Amino acid sequence: MKKEYWFVIITYIAMQLSSIVGVPIFMLIGSSTGMPADELEVKSAAYWIVFSFLAALFLILFLMKKDMREQLGTRNQTTVPMSILWAVAGVFMALFAQSIAGSIEQILGVKSESENTQQLISLIYKVPMVIFVTSVIGPILEELIFRKIIFGSLHKRFNFFISALISSVIFGLAHGEFEHLLLYTAMGFTFAFLYAKTGRILVSMSAHIAMNTLVIILQVVYREDIEKMLDTAQAFIGGLL
């Protein structure tokens, strides 16, 4: 693995752990506002996420500026029109993989609701800027780390399946929700396929951004409408029974 890749991974890990120090600092800065302690803690966490992700993004892009145009191994990149088609198709592939993995988890007795997702949504309600982190910055960083660096490095030594499996499991473990490991692994596998198929990290990145944005729109913007529809459907089905 290239030396700069290790610096990128260290930067990403440091970003993930930085809230231990960063949130208390932001709370100390905001203590003079007279805001209730609980609200201050939540908003400090939200603002720190925005700050730390932005800082990590700029540093990682700087570290990888010479590497961004490299192809995946010796494979040729697909044309721009085909890459766009794969990016669009990738959104549906990711949603399909997510639904299959989610169904399997439900059969195994795993709750469908993601604690990680719900925490982020609660932060978005407090600080809307977090939307940009979850929809755009997060997917960009994850694709660079888990697909371009980890999967790309493994794929130079192993076949697609082994490389995608290892990188996708690491991707799942990094989210800290072991009960949803299958879900994250399925997503990682899909994005790894898009990267391997096209040789363009922008393809898997675009699909990842689009999928996260769609989830945020459904969970935040149209959440009340969806809940009303579900309540109506349950009442209708209950009436029929």
PDB file of N, CA, C and O in Angstrom, residues 19 28 30 37 51 54 61-62 84-85 101 103 109 117 119 123 133 144 154 161 178 187 208-210 229 232 237 240:
ATOM      1  N   SER A  19     -14.153  13.453  18.132  1.00  0.00           N
ATOM      2  CA  SER A  19     -15.264  14.011  18.917  1.00  0.00           C
ATOM      3  C   SER A  19     -15.001  13.916  20.419  1.00  0.00           C
ATOM      4  O   SER A  19     -15.573  14.689  21.198  1.00  0.00           O
ATOM      5  N   LEU A  28     -17.579  23.983  25.616  1.00  0.00           N
ATOM      6  CA  LEU A  28     -16.963  25.034  26.428  1.00  0.00           C
ATOM      7  C   LEU A  28     -17.129  26.395  25.753  1.00  0.00           C
ATOM      8  O   LEU A  28     -17.454  27.397  26.408  1.00  0.00           O
ATOM      9  N   GLY A  30     -19.494  27.218  23.668  1.00  0.00           N
ATOM     10  CA  GLY A  30     -20.908  27.595  23.645  1.00  0.00           C
ATOM     11  C   GLY A  30     -21.549  27.744  25.006  1.00  0.00           C
ATOM     12  O   GLY A  30     -22.736  28.082  25.105  1.00  0.00           O
ATOM     13  N   ALA A  37     -27.943  22.363  28.924  1.00  0.00           N
ATOM     14  CA  ALA A  37     -26.811  21.452  28.761  1.00  0.00           C
ATOM     15  C   ALA A  37     -27.067  20.373  27.715  1.00  0.00           C
ATOM     16  O   ALA A  37     -26.187  20.073  26.895  1.00  0.00           O
ATOM     17  N   PHE A  51     -17.478  20.211  11.156  1.00  0.00           N
ATOM     18  CA  PHE A  51     -16.107  20.727  11.135  1.00  0.00           C
ATOM     19  C   PHE A  51     -15.081  19.625  10.870  1.00  0.00           C
ATOM     20  O   PHE A  51     -14.210  19.769  10.002  1.00  0.00           O
ATOM     21  N   LEU A  54     -15.304  18.107   7.256  1.00  0.00           N
ATOM     22  CA  LEU A  54     -14.776  19.038   6.265  1.00  0.00           C
ATOM     23  C   LEU A  54     -13.253  19.091   6.314  1.00  0.00           C
ATOM     24  O   LEU A  54     -12.579  19.058   5.278  1.00  0.00           O
ATOM     25  N   LEU A  61      -8.119  14.853   0.390  1.00  0.00           N
ATOM     26  CA  LEU A  61      -8.029  15.212  -1.024  1.00  0.00           C
ATOM     27  C   LEU A  61      -6.649  15.761  -1.360  1.00  0.00           C
ATOM     28  O   LEU A  61      -6.111  15.513  -2.447  1.00  0.00           O
ATOM     29  N   PHE A  62      -6.058  16.495  -0.422  1.00  0.00           N
ATOM     30  CA  PHE A  62      -4.704  17.000  -0.628  1.00  0.00           C
ATOM     31  C   PHE A  62      -3.702  15.852  -0.694  1.00  0.00           C
ATOM     32  O   PHE A  62      -2.819  15.823  -1.563  1.00  0.00           O
ATOM     33  N   ILE A  84     -21.890   7.222 -16.379  1.00  0.00           N
ATOM     34  CA  ILE A  84     -23.103   7.875 -15.882  1.00  0.00           C
ATOM     35  C   ILE A  84     -24.229   6.853 -15.748  1.00  0.00           C
ATOM     36  O   ILE A  84     -24.970   6.842 -14.751  1.00  0.00           O
ATOM     37  N   LEU A  85     -24.348   5.987 -16.742  1.00  0.00           N
ATOM     38  CA  LEU A  85     -25.391   4.953 -16.694  1.00  0.00           C
ATOM     39  C   LEU A  85     -25.171   4.013 -15.510  1.00  0.00           C
ATOM     40  O   LEU A  85     -26.124   3.647 -14.812  1.00  0.00           O
ATOM     41  N   ALA A 101     -30.727  -7.499   2.030  1.00  0.00           N
ATOM     42  CA  ALA A 101     -30.008  -7.669   3.295  1.00  0.00           C
ATOM     43  C   ALA A 101     -30.913  -7.342   4.480  1.00  0.00           C
ATOM     44  O   ALA A 101     -30.890  -8.033   5.505  1.00  0.00           O
ATOM     45  N   SER A 103     -34.170  -7.629   4.594  1.00  0.00           N
ATOM     46  CA  SER A 103     -35.150  -8.712   4.747  1.00  0.00           C
ATOM     47  C   SER A 103     -34.541  -9.900   5.479  1.00  0.00           C
ATOM     48  O   SER A 103     -35.181 -10.511   6.347  1.00  0.00           O
ATOM     49  N   GLY A 109     -34.299 -11.763  13.066  1.00  0.00           N
ATOM     50  CA  GLY A 109     -34.748 -11.098  14.282  1.00  0.00           C
ATOM     51  C   GLY A 109     -34.060  -9.788  14.590  1.00  0.00           C
ATOM     52  O   GLY A 109     -34.178  -9.261  15.704  1.00  0.00           O
ATOM     53  N   THR A 117     -28.277   5.702  11.902  1.00  0.00           N
ATOM     54  CA  THR A 117     -29.075   6.578  11.045  1.00  0.00           C
ATOM     55  C   THR A 117     -29.977   7.490  11.868  1.00  0.00           C
ATOM     56  O   THR A 117     -30.093   8.688  11.587  1.00  0.00           O
ATOM     57  N   GLN A 119     -29.562   8.520  14.945  1.00  0.00           N
ATOM     58  CA  GLN A 119     -28.761   9.528  15.638  1.00  0.00           C
ATOM     59  C   GLN A 119     -28.412  10.678  14.705  1.00  0.00           C
ATOM     60  O   GLN A 119     -28.474  11.852  15.094  1.00  0.00           O
ATOM     61  N   LEU A 123     -29.562  14.716  14.796  1.00  0.00           N
ATOM     62  CA  LEU A 123     -28.611  15.824  14.687  1.00  0.00           C
ATOM     63  C   LEU A 123     -29.001  16.772  13.553  1.00  0.00           C
ATOM     64  O   LEU A 123     -28.844  17.986  13.665  1.00  0.00           O
ATOM     65  N   VAL A 133     -23.060  16.653   5.355  1.00  0.00           N
ATOM     66  CA  VAL A 133     -22.068  15.658   5.788  1.00  0.00           C
ATOM     67  C   VAL A 133     -22.546  14.249   5.461  1.00  0.00           C
ATOM     68  O   VAL A 133     -21.810  13.446   4.882  1.00  0.00           O
ATOM     69  N   LEU A 144     -13.418   6.781  -0.905  1.00  0.00           N
ATOM     70  CA  LEU A 144     -11.963   6.902  -1.019  1.00  0.00           C
ATOM     71  C   LEU A 144     -11.255   5.896  -0.121  1.00  0.00           C
ATOM     72  O   LEU A 144     -10.286   5.248  -0.524  1.00  0.00           O
ATOM     73  N   LEU A 154      -6.400  -4.406  -2.174  1.00  0.00           N
ATOM     74  CA  LEU A 154      -6.634  -5.854  -2.101  1.00  0.00           C
ATOM     75  C   LEU A 154      -6.815  -6.460  -3.490  1.00  0.00           C
ATOM     76  O   LEU A 154      -6.353  -7.570  -3.768  1.00  0.00           O
ATOM     77  N   PHE A 161     -14.102 -11.140  -5.597  1.00  0.00           N
ATOM     78  CA  PHE A 161     -14.958 -11.582  -4.494  1.00  0.00           C
ATOM     79  C   PHE A 161     -14.258 -11.421  -3.149  1.00  0.00           C
ATOM     80  O   PHE A 161     -14.825 -10.858  -2.204  1.00  0.00           O
ATOM     81  N   PHE A 178     -22.856  -3.788  14.678  1.00  0.00           N
ATOM     82  CA  PHE A 178     -22.574  -5.183  14.330  1.00  0.00           C
ATOM     83  C   PHE A 178     -23.829  -5.959  13.944  1.00  0.00           C
ATOM     84  O   PHE A 178     -23.761  -6.901  13.158  1.00  0.00           O
ATOM     85  N   MET A 187     -24.035  -3.354   0.973  1.00  0.00           N
ATOM     86  CA  MET A 187     -23.851  -2.051   0.353  1.00  0.00           C
ATOM     87  C   MET A 187     -22.420  -1.894  -0.158  1.00  0.00           C
ATOM     88  O   MET A 187     -22.184  -1.439  -1.274  1.00  0.00           O
ATOM     89  N   HIS A 208     -23.321   6.289  -4.213  1.00  0.00           N
ATOM     90  CA  HIS A 208     -23.366   6.352  -2.747  1.00  0.00           C
ATOM     91  C   HIS A 208     -23.988   7.664  -2.288  1.00  0.00           C
ATOM     92  O   HIS A 208     -24.852   7.689  -1.395  1.00  0.00           O
ATOM     93  N   ILE A 209     -23.578   8.761  -2.898  1.00  0.00           N
ATOM     94  CA  ILE A 209     -24.130  10.082  -2.560  1.00  0.00           C
ATOM     95  C   ILE A 209     -25.627  10.124  -2.854  1.00  0.00           C
ATOM     96  O   ILE A 209     -26.427  10.600  -2.032  1.00  0.00           O
ATOM     97  N   ALA A 210     -26.014   9.632  -4.020  1.00  0.00           N
ATOM     98  CA  ALA A 210     -27.427   9.652  -4.418  1.00  0.00           C
ATOM     99  C   ALA A 210     -28.273   8.810  -3.474  1.00  0.00           C
ATOM    100  O   ALA A 210     -29.379   9.221  -3.083  1.00  0.00           O
ATOM    101  N   MET A 229     -48.974   7.670   5.884  1.00  0.00           N
ATOM    102  CA  MET A 229     -49.363   6.656   4.899  1.00  0.00           C
ATOM    103  C   MET A 229     -49.343   5.267   5.519  1.00  0.00           C
ATOM    104  O   MET A 229     -50.250   4.450   5.290  1.00  0.00           O
ATOM    105  N   THR A 232     -52.281   4.883   7.886  1.00  0.00           N
ATOM    106  CA  THR A 232     -53.508   4.701   7.118  1.00  0.00           C
ATOM    107  C   THR A 232     -53.600   3.284   6.582  1.00  0.00           C
ATOM    108  O   THR A 232     -54.664   2.647   6.633  1.00  0.00           O
ATOM    109  N   ILE A 237     -55.818  -2.163   6.630  1.00  0.00           N
ATOM    110  CA  ILE A 237     -55.624  -3.610   6.714  1.00  0.00           C
ATOM    111  C   ILE A 237     -56.311  -4.150   7.963  1.00  0.00           C
ATOM    112  O   ILE A 237     -56.952  -5.198   7.935  1.00  0.00           O
ATOM    113  N   LEU A 240     -59.947  -4.530   7.354  1.00  0.00           N
ATOM    114  CA  LEU A 240     -60.279  -5.679   6.520  1.00  0.00           C
ATOM    115  C   LEU A 240     -60.257  -6.963   7.337  1.00  0.00           C
ATOM    116  O   LEU A 240     -61.070  -7.864   7.120  1.00  0.00           O
TER     117      LEU A 240
END
